[in-house]
Amino acid sequence: MSGEKLGIFGGTFNPPHIGHIYAAQQASQALGLRILFIPDNIPPHKKMPPHSASAEDRLEMTKLAARQVPGAQVLDLEIRRGSCSYTADTVEQLARLYPGDELWLIVGTDMLCTLHTWYQPERIFAHASIAALARDTGDRGKIEKSAAFLRQKYGAQIALIDAQPLPVSSSQIRDGLYTSDTARWLPQEVFAYIKERGLYRLDLRS
Ligand code: ATP
Protein backbone atom coordinates (compact mmCIF):
# COMPACT_ATOMS: atom_id res chain seq x y z
CA MET A 1 0.00 0.00 0.00
CA SER A 2 1.54 3.28 -1.15
CA GLY A 3 -0.64 5.73 0.79
CA GLU A 4 -0.21 8.59 -1.68
CA LYS A 5 -2.59 11.56 -1.63
CA LEU A 6 -4.00 12.15 -5.10
CA GLY A 7 -5.68 15.36 -6.26
CA ILE A 8 -8.26 14.66 -8.95
CA PHE A 9 -8.66 17.77 -11.05
CA GLY A 10 -11.39 17.26 -13.62
CA GLY A 11 -12.57 19.83 -16.11
CA THR A 12 -13.32 20.61 -19.69
CA PHE A 13 -10.04 22.49 -20.05
CA ASN A 14 -11.36 24.28 -23.13
CA PRO A 15 -8.62 25.61 -22.95
CA PRO A 16 -6.60 24.99 -19.74
CA HIS A 17 -5.45 28.30 -18.24
CA ILE A 18 -3.34 29.81 -15.47
CA GLY A 19 -6.32 29.64 -13.08
CA HIS A 20 -6.32 25.84 -13.42
CA ILE A 21 -2.56 25.62 -12.95
CA TYR A 22 -2.63 27.93 -9.94
CA ALA A 23 -5.55 26.05 -8.34
CA ALA A 24 -3.72 22.73 -8.81
CA GLN A 25 -0.50 24.14 -7.36
CA GLN A 26 -2.29 25.64 -4.36
CA ALA A 27 -4.26 22.48 -3.56
CA SER A 28 -1.15 20.37 -4.04
CA GLN A 29 0.90 22.51 -1.66
CA ALA A 30 -1.82 22.88 0.96
CA LEU A 31 -2.70 19.20 1.18
CA GLY A 32 0.39 17.43 -0.17
CA LEU A 33 -1.41 16.12 -3.26
CA ARG A 34 -0.03 14.68 -6.47
CA ILE A 35 -2.28 16.10 -9.18
CA LEU A 36 -4.15 14.06 -11.77
CA PHE A 37 -5.65 16.29 -14.46
CA ILE A 38 -8.62 14.55 -16.08
CA PRO A 39 -10.18 16.27 -19.11
CA ASP A 40 -13.81 15.24 -19.54
CA ASN A 41 -15.32 13.77 -22.68
CA ILE A 42 -18.78 15.35 -22.53
CA PRO A 43 -19.39 17.50 -19.44
CA PRO A 44 -22.79 16.66 -17.89
CA HIS A 45 -23.26 20.09 -16.29
CA LYS A 46 -22.35 22.51 -19.04
CA LYS A 47 -23.12 22.90 -22.71
CA MET A 48 -20.04 22.81 -24.91
CA PRO A 49 -20.02 25.91 -27.16
CA PRO A 50 -20.06 25.04 -30.90
CA HIS A 51 -16.53 26.39 -31.46
CA SER A 52 -15.00 24.21 -28.76
CA ALA A 53 -11.74 22.32 -29.16
CA SER A 54 -12.03 18.56 -29.69
CA ALA A 55 -11.46 16.15 -26.81
CA GLU A 56 -8.09 15.22 -28.33
CA ASP A 57 -6.98 18.85 -28.54
CA ARG A 58 -8.17 19.54 -24.98
CA LEU A 59 -6.18 16.51 -23.83
CA GLU A 60 -3.02 17.71 -25.61
CA MET A 61 -3.39 21.25 -24.24
CA THR A 62 -3.91 19.88 -20.73
CA LYS A 63 -0.68 17.89 -21.07
CA LEU A 64 1.16 21.10 -21.99
CA ALA A 65 -0.36 23.00 -19.05
CA ALA A 66 0.28 20.16 -16.57
CA ARG A 67 4.05 20.53 -17.12
CA GLN A 68 3.83 23.55 -14.83
CA VAL A 69 2.61 21.49 -11.88
CA PRO A 70 5.41 19.37 -10.38
CA GLY A 71 4.65 15.63 -10.41
CA ALA A 72 1.31 16.08 -12.17
CA GLN A 73 -0.08 13.54 -14.61
CA VAL A 74 -2.85 13.81 -17.20
CA LEU A 75 -5.26 10.87 -17.50
CA ASP A 76 -7.43 10.27 -20.55
CA LEU A 77 -9.77 7.83 -18.83
CA GLU A 78 -12.91 9.98 -19.22
CA ILE A 79 -12.21 10.61 -22.89
CA ARG A 80 -11.55 6.90 -23.47
CA ARG A 81 -14.70 5.92 -21.57
CA GLY A 82 -16.68 8.08 -24.04
CA SER A 83 -20.17 9.56 -23.63
CA CYS A 84 -21.07 11.72 -20.65
CA SER A 85 -18.31 12.00 -18.03
CA TYR A 86 -19.74 11.38 -14.60
CA THR A 87 -17.35 12.14 -11.74
CA ALA A 88 -18.97 9.38 -9.66
CA ASP A 89 -17.77 6.81 -12.23
CA THR A 90 -14.32 8.39 -12.43
CA VAL A 91 -13.77 8.45 -8.69
CA GLU A 92 -14.80 4.80 -8.38
CA GLN A 93 -12.48 3.88 -11.26
CA LEU A 94 -9.61 5.72 -9.55
CA ALA A 95 -10.35 4.03 -6.22
CA ARG A 96 -9.94 0.70 -8.02
CA LEU A 97 -6.79 1.85 -9.86
CA TYR A 98 -5.10 3.30 -6.77
CA PRO A 99 -6.17 1.13 -3.82
CA GLY A 100 -4.82 2.44 -0.53
CA ASP A 101 -4.34 5.97 -1.83
CA GLU A 102 -6.30 8.93 -0.53
CA LEU A 103 -8.45 10.64 -3.18
CA TRP A 104 -9.19 14.35 -3.17
CA LEU A 105 -11.45 16.04 -5.71
CA ILE A 106 -10.35 19.61 -6.47
CA VAL A 107 -13.14 22.04 -7.35
CA GLY A 108 -13.63 25.78 -7.76
CA THR A 109 -16.55 27.71 -6.27
CA ASP A 110 -18.96 27.11 -9.18
CA MET A 111 -18.50 23.34 -9.02
CA LEU A 112 -18.65 23.11 -5.22
CA CYS A 113 -21.92 25.05 -5.19
CA THR A 114 -23.56 22.64 -7.66
CA LEU A 115 -22.00 19.38 -6.47
CA HIS A 116 -25.26 18.21 -4.87
CA THR A 117 -26.92 18.32 -8.32
CA TRP A 118 -24.28 16.08 -9.95
CA TYR A 119 -25.02 12.49 -10.89
CA GLN A 120 -25.12 10.33 -7.72
CA PRO A 121 -23.00 12.65 -5.54
CA GLU A 122 -23.04 10.19 -2.63
CA ARG A 123 -20.81 7.88 -4.70
CA ILE A 124 -18.30 10.71 -5.02
CA PHE A 125 -18.22 11.44 -1.28
CA ALA A 126 -17.88 7.73 -0.50
CA HIS A 127 -14.45 7.65 -2.16
CA ALA A 128 -13.10 11.19 -2.21
CA SER A 129 -12.66 14.21 0.02
CA ILE A 130 -13.16 17.64 -1.54
CA ALA A 131 -10.60 20.45 -1.84
CA ALA A 132 -12.42 23.69 -2.62
CA LEU A 133 -10.92 26.93 -3.94
CA ALA A 134 -12.41 30.38 -4.40
CA ARG A 135 -12.50 31.57 -8.00
CA ASP A 136 -13.18 35.20 -7.18
CA THR A 137 -12.95 37.60 -4.28
CA GLY A 138 -16.14 37.37 -2.26
CA ASP A 139 -16.58 33.61 -2.92
CA ARG A 140 -15.67 32.67 0.63
CA GLY A 141 -19.23 32.96 1.98
CA LYS A 142 -20.67 30.83 -0.86
CA ILE A 143 -17.99 28.19 -0.33
CA GLU A 144 -18.55 27.98 3.40
CA LYS A 145 -22.32 27.72 2.94
CA SER A 146 -22.05 24.94 0.34
CA ALA A 147 -19.44 23.09 2.38
CA ALA A 148 -21.68 23.16 5.47
CA PHE A 149 -24.63 21.85 3.42
CA LEU A 150 -22.61 19.01 1.83
CA ARG A 151 -21.12 17.98 5.16
CA GLN A 152 -24.52 17.90 6.77
CA LYS A 153 -26.38 16.16 3.93
CA TYR A 154 -23.73 13.67 2.77
CA GLY A 155 -21.11 13.59 5.53
CA ALA A 156 -18.70 14.99 2.93
CA GLN A 157 -15.10 15.68 3.96
CA ILE A 158 -14.27 19.15 2.66
CA ALA A 159 -11.11 21.25 2.98
CA LEU A 160 -11.18 24.90 2.04
CA ILE A 161 -7.92 25.96 0.42
CA ASP A 162 -6.93 29.39 1.62
CA ALA A 163 -5.47 30.95 -1.53
CA GLN A 164 -5.83 34.35 -3.15
CA PRO A 165 -8.32 33.85 -6.05
CA LEU A 166 -7.15 34.13 -9.64
CA PRO A 167 -10.38 35.05 -11.43
CA VAL A 168 -10.02 33.82 -15.01
CA SER A 169 -12.14 31.38 -17.01
CA SER A 170 -11.86 29.44 -20.25
CA SER A 171 -14.95 31.14 -21.72
CA GLN A 172 -13.51 34.59 -21.08
CA ILE A 173 -10.22 33.53 -22.66
CA ARG A 174 -11.89 31.95 -25.73
CA ASP A 175 -13.98 35.04 -26.33
CA GLY A 176 -11.04 37.44 -26.33
CA LEU A 177 -8.37 35.23 -27.82
CA TYR A 178 -7.96 36.90 -31.21
CA THR A 179 -9.52 40.29 -30.39
CA SER A 180 -8.08 41.26 -27.03
CA ASP A 181 -5.16 39.89 -25.08
CA THR A 182 -6.77 37.17 -23.00
CA ALA A 183 -4.00 34.87 -24.24
CA ARG A 184 -1.92 36.24 -21.38
CA TRP A 185 -3.92 33.95 -19.10
CA LEU A 186 -2.70 30.88 -20.99
CA PRO A 187 0.60 29.05 -20.64
CA GLN A 188 2.70 30.03 -23.69
CA GLU A 189 2.80 26.46 -25.00
CA VAL A 190 -0.99 26.24 -24.86
CA PHE A 191 -1.42 29.45 -26.84
CA ALA A 192 1.16 28.28 -29.39
CA TYR A 193 -0.81 25.03 -29.81
CA ILE A 194 -4.07 26.98 -30.24
CA LYS A 195 -2.56 29.26 -32.89
CA GLU A 196 -0.94 26.43 -34.79
CA ARG A 197 -4.26 24.58 -35.02
CA GLY A 198 -6.45 27.68 -35.47
CA LEU A 199 -8.60 26.70 -32.49
CA TYR A 200 -11.38 28.99 -31.26
CA ARG A 201 -11.14 31.26 -34.31
CA LEU A 202 -14.20 33.45 -34.76
CA ASP A 203 -13.87 33.47 -38.55
CA LEU A 204 -13.91 29.66 -38.64
CA ARG A 205 -16.93 29.29 -36.37
CA SER A 206 -19.90 27.56 -37.97
P1 ATP B 1 -15.65 27.72 -18.77
O1 ATP B 1 -15.39 29.18 -18.67
O2 ATP B 1 -15.60 27.21 -20.18
O3 ATP B 1 -16.90 27.31 -18.04
P2 ATP B 1 -13.72 27.09 -16.66
O4 ATP B 1 -12.72 28.19 -16.70
O5 ATP B 1 -14.75 27.11 -15.57
O6 ATP B 1 -14.42 26.93 -18.07
P3 ATP B 1 -13.31 24.21 -16.37
O7 ATP B 1 -12.39 23.39 -17.20
O8 ATP B 1 -14.75 24.03 -16.58
O9 ATP B 1 -12.86 25.75 -16.59
O10 ATP B 1 -12.97 24.06 -14.82
C1 ATP B 1 -12.48 22.87 -14.27
C2 ATP B 1 -12.33 23.05 -12.76
O11 ATP B 1 -11.43 24.12 -12.50
C3 ATP B 1 -13.64 23.42 -12.04
O12 ATP B 1 -13.67 22.80 -10.77
C4 ATP B 1 -13.52 24.92 -11.87
O13 ATP B 1 -14.26 25.41 -10.77
C5 ATP B 1 -12.02 25.07 -11.63
N1 ATP B 1 -11.51 26.38 -12.02
C6 ATP B 1 -11.56 26.93 -13.24
N2 ATP B 1 -10.98 28.14 -13.24
C7 ATP B 1 -10.57 28.36 -11.98
C8 ATP B 1 -9.91 29.46 -11.32
N3 ATP B 1 -9.60 30.57 -11.98
N4 ATP B 1 -9.64 29.35 -10.00
C9 ATP B 1 -9.98 28.21 -9.33
N5 ATP B 1 -10.59 27.14 -9.88
C10 ATP B 1 -10.89 27.22 -11.18
mmCIF file of N, CA, C and O in Angstrom, residues 5 7 21-35 69-72 106 131 133 161:
data_model
loop_
_atom_site.group_PDB
_atom_site.id
_atom_site.type_symbol
_atom_site.label_atom_id
_atom_site.label_comp_id
_atom_site.label_asym_id
_atom_site.label_seq_id
_atom_site.Cartn_x
_atom_site.Cartn_y
_atom_site.Cartn_z
ATOM 1 N N LYS A 5 -1.394 10.711 -1.590
ATOM 2 C CA LYS A 5 -2.587 11.561 -1.632
ATOM 3 C C LYS A 5 -2.721 12.115 -3.048
ATOM 4 O O LYS A 5 -1.821 12.819 -3.528
ATOM 5 N N GLY A 7 -4.748 14.265 -6.015
ATOM 6 C CA GLY A 7 -5.685 15.357 -6.258
ATOM 7 C C GLY A 7 -6.293 15.227 -7.640
ATOM 8 O O GLY A 7 -5.623 15.413 -8.647
ATOM 9 N N ILE A 21 -3.912 25.984 -13.417
ATOM 10 C CA ILE A 21 -2.564 25.624 -12.946
ATOM 11 C C ILE A 21 -2.367 26.106 -11.505
ATOM 12 O O ILE A 21 -1.903 25.373 -10.640
ATOM 13 N N TYR A 22 -2.775 27.337 -11.277
ATOM 14 C CA TYR A 22 -2.634 27.934 -9.941
ATOM 15 C C TYR A 22 -3.453 27.143 -8.911
ATOM 16 O O TYR A 22 -2.966 26.838 -7.818
ATOM 17 N N ALA A 23 -4.690 26.799 -9.268
ATOM 18 C CA ALA A 23 -5.549 26.046 -8.345
ATOM 19 C C ALA A 23 -4.905 24.694 -8.013
ATOM 20 O O ALA A 23 -4.868 24.274 -6.845
ATOM 21 N N ALA A 24 -4.372 24.034 -9.030
ATOM 22 C CA ALA A 24 -3.724 22.733 -8.813
ATOM 23 C C ALA A 24 -2.497 22.893 -7.917
ATOM 24 O O ALA A 24 -2.293 22.111 -6.984
ATOM 25 N N GLN A 25 -1.712 23.917 -8.179
ATOM 26 C CA GLN A 25 -0.502 24.141 -7.357
ATOM 27 C C GLN A 25 -0.878 24.433 -5.907
ATOM 28 O O GLN A 25 -0.266 23.905 -4.972
ATOM 29 N N GLN A 26 -1.891 25.264 -5.712
ATOM 30 C CA GLN A 26 -2.288 25.644 -4.356
ATOM 31 C C GLN A 26 -2.832 24.448 -3.579
ATOM 32 O O GLN A 26 -2.485 24.236 -2.419
ATOM 33 N N ALA A 27 -3.687 23.652 -4.235
ATOM 34 C CA ALA A 27 -4.258 22.476 -3.562
ATOM 35 C C ALA A 27 -3.156 21.465 -3.255
ATOM 36 O O ALA A 27 -3.122 20.863 -2.184
ATOM 37 N N SER A 28 -2.245 21.313 -4.208
ATOM 38 C CA SER A 28 -1.147 20.370 -4.037
ATOM 39 C C SER A 28 -0.289 20.760 -2.836
ATOM 40 O O SER A 28 0.036 19.926 -1.987
ATOM 41 N N GLN A 29 0.053 22.050 -2.773
ATOM 42 C CA GLN A 29 0.904 22.514 -1.662
ATOM 43 C C GLN A 29 0.181 22.434 -0.326
ATOM 44 O O GLN A 29 0.748 22.012 0.678
ATOM 45 N N ALA A 30 -1.091 22.833 -0.312
ATOM 46 C CA ALA A 30 -1.817 22.885 0.962
ATOM 47 C C ALA A 30 -2.048 21.496 1.547
ATOM 48 O O ALA A 30 -2.008 21.316 2.766
ATOM 49 N N LEU A 31 -2.300 20.507 0.674
ATOM 50 C CA LEU A 31 -2.705 19.196 1.181
ATOM 51 C C LEU A 31 -1.695 18.082 0.870
ATOM 52 O O LEU A 31 -1.921 16.932 1.220
ATOM 53 N N GLY A 32 -0.611 18.440 0.180
ATOM 54 C CA GLY A 32 0.394 17.429 -0.173
ATOM 55 C C GLY A 32 -0.110 16.455 -1.217
ATOM 56 O O GLY A 32 0.116 15.243 -1.122
ATOM 57 N N LEU A 33 -0.805 16.980 -2.236
ATOM 58 C CA LEU A 33 -1.413 16.117 -3.260
ATOM 59 C C LEU A 33 -0.525 15.989 -4.496
ATOM 60 O O LEU A 33 0.124 16.953 -4.903
ATOM 61 N N ARG A 34 -0.556 14.807 -5.101
ATOM 62 C CA ARG A 34 -0.035 14.675 -6.474
ATOM 63 C C ARG A 34 -1.235 14.832 -7.391
ATOM 64 O O ARG A 34 -2.277 14.184 -7.196
ATOM 65 N N ILE A 35 -1.103 15.717 -8.391
ATOM 66 C CA ILE A 35 -2.275 16.100 -9.182
ATOM 67 C C ILE A 35 -2.481 15.191 -10.397
ATOM 68 O O ILE A 35 -1.549 14.911 -11.160
ATOM 69 N N VAL A 69 2.973 21.954 -13.231
ATOM 70 C CA VAL A 69 2.615 21.491 -11.882
ATOM 71 C C VAL A 69 3.499 20.279 -11.569
ATOM 72 O O VAL A 69 3.330 19.214 -12.161
ATOM 73 N N PRO A 70 4.456 20.446 -10.650
ATOM 74 C CA PRO A 70 5.413 19.373 -10.376
ATOM 75 C C PRO A 70 4.729 18.043 -10.036
ATOM 76 O O PRO A 70 3.821 18.014 -9.211
ATOM 77 N N GLY A 71 5.155 16.976 -10.715
ATOM 78 C CA GLY A 71 4.649 15.629 -10.414
ATOM 79 C C GLY A 71 3.284 15.316 -11.001
ATOM 80 O O GLY A 71 2.783 14.209 -10.828
ATOM 81 N N ALA A 72 2.674 16.298 -11.678
ATOM 82 C CA ALA A 72 1.306 16.080 -12.173
ATOM 83 C C ALA A 72 1.281 15.127 -13.360
ATOM 84 O O ALA A 72 2.250 15.007 -14.107
ATOM 85 N N ILE A 106 -10.594 18.162 -6.529
ATOM 86 C CA ILE A 106 -10.349 19.612 -6.471
ATOM 87 C C ILE A 106 -11.437 20.328 -7.272
ATOM 88 O O ILE A 106 -11.677 19.991 -8.436
ATOM 89 N N ALA A 131 -11.448 19.268 -2.079
ATOM 90 C CA ALA A 131 -10.598 20.446 -1.843
ATOM 91 C C ALA A 131 -11.211 21.593 -2.636
ATOM 92 O O ALA A 131 -11.275 21.534 -3.868
ATOM 93 N N LEU A 133 -11.633 25.659 -3.791
ATOM 94 C CA LEU A 133 -10.915 26.929 -3.935
ATOM 95 C C LEU A 133 -11.848 28.022 -4.435
ATOM 96 O O LEU A 133 -12.677 27.774 -5.319
ATOM 97 N N ILE A 161 -9.311 25.550 0.654
ATOM 98 C CA ILE A 161 -7.916 25.960 0.416
ATOM 99 C C ILE A 161 -7.841 27.480 0.489
ATOM 100 O O ILE A 161 -8.532 28.177 -0.264
#
